[in-house]
Amino acid sequence: MKRGLRWLSLALMALPVLYYIGTVLWYAYDFPYMDDYPVVVDFLNKLPAATTVGEKVALLMEQNNFHRLVLAKGIAWANVLLTGSVDFRVLQYVGLFFLLLTAWVLWQTGVKGRPARSQTPLDEVADKEDGMLSALLFLPVLFLLFQFQGWNIAFWSIVAVSNVGAPALALLAFYLANRQREGWAILMGLVALFTNGNGIVVLPLLVLCWAFQQRWRWMLSTVAVAVVALAFYFQNYQNPSGGAVSARLSPSTVGHLLALDTAFLGALVYHPAVPWLPVLLGSFTIGWTFYLLLIRYDQTNPTLFWLLVFLHLSGLMLAVNRIQNDTSIVFASRYRNITALHIAAVYLTVVEALSSGALLRRGRLIRRSNAPPDMQTIVIRLATVATAGLWLVSNWTYHSKIVRFRELKQTDNLLWRQVGQVRGSAPQYNPVQQLGIMAERMTFKPKEESLAALQSRPVSVTPVNTPGDSLQYGIDQYVERDGFVVISGWAKVARRKANFNDTFVGIETPNGWQYYTTLFHQRLEKADSANDKDTGFIAIISYQSKTPKMSLFVKSGRFSAGRLIKQ
């Protein structure tokens, strides 16, 4: 019985992790997207002209928005040196590795144990042979980290490295600092500095960590390293937003800043029907962190404490950068890993703060029907149920976006080769020309996509216009080639928000109208790309006759519209 429960606990822990890994490996695709062009593609194209070490360092340090994404560029460069060409899936796999590293360090820190000088009853529980209890304790963390509200961080190459890498390296730095691996901790802080914008706070937080512990020699050593590293980082730094940061922290904006910050910290529970819920959850986590400081939790588990501080500062930095926007801007997929990690860390600290000898007794009696649960057991059970539900709903909801993000890259690959167009990038990055340079130098060799491999599937659709709705559309390409009709353009239900619509192309056949699925692509070249970027489509339909009648049908939630587009 006990062995069976252990296997069940291992299966429960493996479920979210293996599902996430399998999804990333299946849907990862070798093609750049949006900021991959100015960061990786542009860097690799300029690299051959950089003949000195100084010129190469300058290219690595070139600024992208608020960030210096040196690590992402370095990995792409190493990929070219080792294989002759860059594979953008490698960057996605590195992001997956960072997420696995994060989970491992949290397990070591929050469950398996800490140094003897900071042991608590929670460690005593984890050290026992009752693996079921340890798994239940850690399961909410896995459900939070390995769910796809943050789907974009898994498949957008530079985001996979940078947005996941910075918090992973910060956590590792704090972990090593409290395992008497001080030199390695400083090294991780340096790497984090050149990974993403929020990496700039890791070295200063290491200084504070050692100051709180009165480890003055290491504090002074880190100060010396941090001063030099930050001076180098901010040399010739340009503020993309313009103006001084102090203007963003004026009394008139402080309230909105706090709303953005707290909404971001609680963004995992966002729903339009309860927009106040993320703010409430985020406010609780801020208050909880101050409470941990009051009880000197930094002496009990410094790794988790300083991770929480790092994540709070990350949220505050995002809020400052987005101060002109409303709170919906902080809910972007590429930021959700910070929120998920933040809630996971809060959960572990709450469980540990509630730990007592009663938990160990309750662990022994947990399967007895007459055992009254203590507060810690209640928290673990509630968190497990809540995070499991979040994991299921998130993976179900966002799976279609993962599929369509892959379609976006596939269609870009096809359009780039067939007609010299790239839609998943802003025009100012010159994506077609930049990829052409890489192709000539053989530093980018993606899989060739054929029309047959991407052809549309016939579906049973009955077009119905929602009363009062009409179709807006534009056709960019209409080509009859190799037995296929290829039609590319954009379409949406008028006046409705276009966010991953379902678009179908119909062809009149001797047996009536037959509708087909379309592949998704974005329209970042459109002037109003914020609202219309997700309206793009491409249909590849096997058809032997000439100039068939065609129609479009779009479903947008409960709204729909269609019309004849070619007679």
XYZ file of C-alpha atoms in Angstrom, residues 126-481:
356
model
C 10.396 16.044 3.846
C 13.200 13.892 5.278
C 10.755 11.178 6.287
C 9.968 8.247 4.011
C 6.401 9.350 3.485
C 6.924 10.455 -0.120
C 3.202 11.019 -0.599
C 3.212 13.939 1.834
C 6.258 15.531 0.204
C 4.671 15.176 -3.231
C 1.405 16.720 -2.082
C 3.334 19.573 -0.510
C 5.257 20.315 -3.729
C 2.549 19.475 -6.262
C 1.010 22.998 -6.280
C 4.429 24.397 -7.218
C 4.616 22.101 -10.255
C 1.052 22.906 -11.287
C 1.923 26.623 -11.127
C 5.257 26.484 -12.961
C 4.315 23.996 -15.692
C 1.036 25.439 -16.966
C 0.513 27.359 -20.171
C -0.876 30.716 -19.129
C 2.680 31.715 -20.022
C 2.602 29.793 -23.313
C 4.634 32.439 -25.141
C 7.710 31.939 -22.941
C 7.955 28.353 -24.163
C 7.950 29.055 -27.916
C 9.240 32.604 -28.475
C 12.975 32.052 -28.683
C 14.538 35.093 -26.993
C 11.726 35.254 -24.439
C 12.324 31.594 -23.533
C 15.941 32.373 -22.667
C 15.509 35.819 -21.129
C 12.169 35.887 -19.312
C 12.631 32.399 -17.853
C 16.404 32.610 -17.517
C 16.645 35.728 -15.338
C 14.483 34.458 -12.436
C 16.012 30.978 -12.706
C 19.529 32.404 -12.408
C 18.446 34.745 -9.592
C 17.022 31.803 -7.646
C 20.168 29.771 -8.293
C 22.352 32.678 -7.139
C 20.467 32.992 -3.832
C 20.550 29.212 -3.392
C 24.316 29.025 -3.937
C 24.898 32.036 -1.698
C 23.293 30.150 1.165
C 25.130 26.902 0.441
C 28.540 28.486 0.975
C 29.166 28.633 -2.770
C 29.677 32.378 -2.743
C 31.889 32.638 -5.828
C 29.419 30.663 -7.919
C 26.593 32.822 -6.591
C 28.338 35.988 -7.793
C 28.943 34.363 -11.182
C 25.231 33.516 -11.502
C 24.420 37.117 -10.568
C 26.680 38.329 -13.351
C 25.055 36.027 -15.914
C 21.584 37.131 -14.743
C 22.626 40.760 -15.254
C 23.133 40.117 -18.968
C 20.049 37.917 -19.397
C 17.092 40.295 -18.993
C 16.275 43.733 -17.593
C 15.255 42.512 -14.141
C 18.621 40.765 -13.857
C 20.172 44.088 -12.835
C 18.881 43.662 -9.255
C 20.428 40.232 -8.535
C 23.906 41.431 -7.527
C 22.527 44.251 -5.307
C 20.211 41.717 -3.642
C 23.180 39.421 -2.988
C 24.836 42.379 -1.259
C 21.747 42.836 0.944
C 21.521 39.095 1.588
C 25.049 38.948 2.959
C 24.619 42.217 4.853
C 21.579 40.776 6.652
C 23.705 37.749 7.533
C 26.653 39.962 8.583
C 28.955 38.226 6.105
C 30.884 41.409 5.539
C 33.754 40.016 3.457
C 31.430 38.611 0.820
C 29.230 41.685 0.965
C 32.182 43.964 0.153
C 33.438 41.607 -2.550
C 30.025 41.616 -4.222
C 29.793 45.403 -3.956
C 33.069 45.689 -5.860
C 31.889 43.280 -8.573
C 28.442 44.897 -8.810
C 29.803 48.457 -9.170
C 32.053 47.463 -12.075
C 29.457 45.243 -13.744
C 26.609 47.766 -13.479
C 28.846 50.617 -14.678
C 29.705 48.512 -17.739
C 26.037 47.567 -18.227
C 24.765 51.155 -18.165
C 27.561 52.601 -20.299
C 25.844 54.358 -23.255
C 22.469 53.080 -22.027
C 19.465 54.777 -23.626
C 16.102 55.028 -21.857
C 13.606 53.904 -24.541
C 10.642 55.504 -22.761
C 12.268 58.943 -22.546
C 12.063 61.224 -19.519
C 13.221 60.558 -15.996
C 12.043 57.654 -13.864
C 11.169 60.178 -11.130
C 8.409 61.559 -13.381
C 6.865 58.096 -13.463
C 6.874 57.973 -9.672
C 5.119 61.299 -9.143
C 2.279 61.403 -6.564
C -0.305 61.511 -9.362
C 0.890 58.172 -10.743
C 1.654 56.253 -7.539
C -1.893 54.897 -7.244
C -1.872 53.618 -10.820
C 1.627 52.210 -10.295
C 0.411 50.183 -7.313
C -2.611 48.985 -9.309
C -0.333 47.797 -12.127
C 2.081 46.153 -9.688
C -0.520 44.292 -7.652
C -2.502 43.303 -10.758
C 0.657 41.809 -12.230
C 1.587 39.922 -9.048
C -1.868 38.302 -8.982
C -2.365 37.988 -12.741
C -2.758 34.181 -12.691
C -6.301 34.570 -11.342
C -7.373 37.286 -13.762
C -10.824 37.087 -15.325
C -12.755 39.999 -16.878
C -15.709 39.252 -14.595
C -13.592 39.802 -11.442
C -10.885 42.325 -12.415
C -10.299 43.197 -8.740
C -9.201 39.663 -7.801
C -5.583 39.935 -9.112
C -5.178 43.260 -7.276
C -6.419 41.648 -4.049
C -4.099 38.647 -4.411
C -1.138 40.837 -5.360
C -1.769 43.130 -2.369
C -1.831 40.105 -0.057
C 1.554 38.921 -1.341
C 3.101 42.341 -0.720
C 1.764 42.371 2.828
C 2.935 38.791 3.325
C 6.487 39.657 2.250
C 6.613 42.525 4.760
C 5.393 40.089 7.422
C 8.196 37.666 6.507
C 10.673 40.488 6.973
C 9.208 41.280 10.412
C 9.596 37.690 11.585
C 13.114 37.569 10.067
C 12.247 34.788 7.670
C 15.455 35.729 5.858
C 17.279 33.867 8.644
C 15.096 30.760 8.274
C 15.066 30.408 4.495
C 17.082 33.189 2.859
C 16.810 31.632 -0.609
C 13.014 31.867 -0.750
C 12.959 35.238 0.988
C 15.319 36.935 -1.462
C 13.601 35.244 -4.399
C 10.357 36.896 -3.271
C 12.080 40.265 -3.047
C 13.518 39.784 -6.544
C 10.090 38.900 -7.970
C 8.435 41.881 -6.286
C 11.066 44.181 -7.764
C 10.500 42.578 -11.184
C 6.798 43.384 -10.936
C 7.549 46.941 -9.866
C 9.957 47.413 -12.795
C 7.305 46.199 -15.230
C 4.752 48.546 -13.668
C 7.103 51.515 -14.017
C 7.774 50.657 -17.660
C 4.024 50.278 -18.384
C 2.784 53.219 -16.318
C 0.916 54.756 -19.302
C -1.112 51.568 -19.843
C -4.076 50.052 -18.042
C -3.750 46.903 -15.968
C -4.579 44.585 -18.886
C -1.088 45.173 -20.345
C 0.550 43.281 -17.482
C -1.368 40.121 -18.332
C 0.691 39.382 -21.461
C 1.689 35.722 -21.726
C 5.400 36.452 -21.775
C 5.256 37.838 -18.206
C 3.189 35.094 -16.588
C 6.157 32.929 -15.561
C 7.173 35.657 -13.088
C 3.653 35.668 -11.622
C 3.518 31.861 -11.446
C 6.920 31.637 -9.751
C 5.920 34.410 -7.370
C 2.718 32.617 -6.269
C 4.665 29.340 -5.932
C 7.247 31.009 -3.677
C 4.514 32.644 -1.579
C 2.811 29.262 -1.190
C 6.018 27.582 0.010
C 6.674 30.330 2.547
C 3.078 30.164 3.849
C 3.343 26.389 4.293
C 6.676 26.721 6.028
C 5.458 29.515 8.292
C 2.621 27.222 9.382
C 4.925 24.254 9.929
C 4.943 22.646 13.346
C 5.318 19.281 14.994
C 1.608 18.812 14.382
C 2.226 18.561 10.647
C 4.464 15.551 11.151
C 1.848 13.900 13.345
C -0.821 14.809 10.839
C 1.309 13.362 8.070
C 1.293 10.020 9.880
C -2.438 10.182 10.445
C -3.463 11.841 7.163
C -5.241 8.740 5.867
C -7.339 8.232 9.000
C -10.896 9.391 8.548
C -11.107 10.729 12.099
C -7.941 12.831 11.911
C -8.835 16.549 12.180
C -6.612 18.458 9.734
C -4.422 21.297 11.013
C -4.079 24.639 9.255
C -1.012 23.651 7.263
C -2.662 20.513 5.899
C -5.723 22.556 4.935
C -3.530 25.035 3.035
C -1.726 22.233 1.184
C -4.966 20.533 0.204
C -6.684 23.742 -0.898
C -3.604 24.832 -2.864
C -3.402 21.439 -4.579
C -7.040 21.562 -5.660
C -6.841 25.214 -6.771
C -3.600 24.864 -8.731
C -4.699 21.589 -10.335
C -7.837 23.354 -11.552
C -5.772 26.280 -12.808
C -3.440 23.865 -14.601
C -6.313 22.070 -16.356
C -8.161 25.241 -17.361
C -5.002 27.031 -18.528
C -3.750 24.137 -20.632
C -7.190 23.675 -22.198
C -7.665 27.402 -22.857
C -4.240 28.207 -24.255
C -3.582 25.063 -26.278
C -5.144 26.642 -29.372
C -2.763 29.595 -29.052
C 0.211 27.239 -28.934
C -1.033 25.508 -32.095
C -1.596 28.799 -33.895
C 1.743 30.226 -32.841
C 3.352 27.275 -34.591
C 1.112 27.924 -37.609
C 2.271 31.542 -37.585
C 5.883 30.406 -37.916
C 5.007 27.803 -40.537
C 3.195 30.357 -42.686
C 6.062 32.830 -42.294
C 8.445 30.131 -43.457
C 6.231 29.356 -46.460
C 5.523 33.000 -47.401
C 9.196 33.933 -47.022
C 10.259 31.237 -49.491
C 7.324 31.492 -51.900
C 6.564 35.219 -52.171
C 9.164 37.035 -50.044
C 6.903 38.030 -47.156
C 7.217 37.739 -43.376
C 4.200 38.630 -41.271
C 5.387 37.729 -37.751
C 7.648 40.765 -37.521
C 7.335 44.526 -37.595
C 8.413 45.880 -41.026
C 11.113 48.148 -39.551
C 13.181 45.060 -38.744
C 13.472 44.225 -42.470
C 12.776 40.531 -41.795
C 12.808 39.321 -45.405
C 16.157 40.932 -46.191
C 17.685 39.846 -42.882
C 16.683 36.219 -43.364
C 17.908 36.400 -46.951
C 21.385 37.383 -45.743
C 21.417 34.453 -43.310
C 20.230 32.042 -46.006
C 23.023 33.163 -48.360
C 25.607 32.598 -45.622
C 23.988 29.265 -44.693
C 23.674 30.376 -41.065
C 19.918 29.721 -41.119
C 18.559 26.555 -42.701
C 14.984 25.940 -41.556
C 12.927 23.005 -42.733
C 11.251 23.707 -46.087
C 7.466 23.730 -45.901
C 5.556 22.413 -48.928
C 2.055 23.374 -49.984
C 0.963 19.747 -49.617
C 2.257 19.537 -46.043
C 0.317 22.647 -44.984
C -2.837 22.206 -47.030
C -6.155 23.088 -45.420
C -8.542 20.445 -44.082
C -12.181 20.228 -45.215
C -14.642 20.890 -42.395
C -18.386 20.940 -41.995
C -19.412 24.563 -41.467
C -22.768 26.266 -41.867
C -22.073 30.011 -42.255
C -24.481 32.180 -40.277
C -24.185 35.926 -39.838
C -24.813 37.207 -36.339
C -27.569 39.824 -36.685
C -26.042 43.241 -37.155
C -22.539 41.918 -37.863
C -20.628 42.135 -41.120
C -17.274 40.924 -42.381
C -14.193 43.088 -42.898
C -11.398 41.527 -44.914
C -8.533 42.052 -47.324
C -6.901 39.613 -49.765
C -3.140 39.947 -50.318
C -2.324 36.822 -52.288
C -4.356 34.647 -54.626
C -2.235 32.060 -56.431
C -3.057 28.872 -58.317
C 0.036 26.683 -58.194
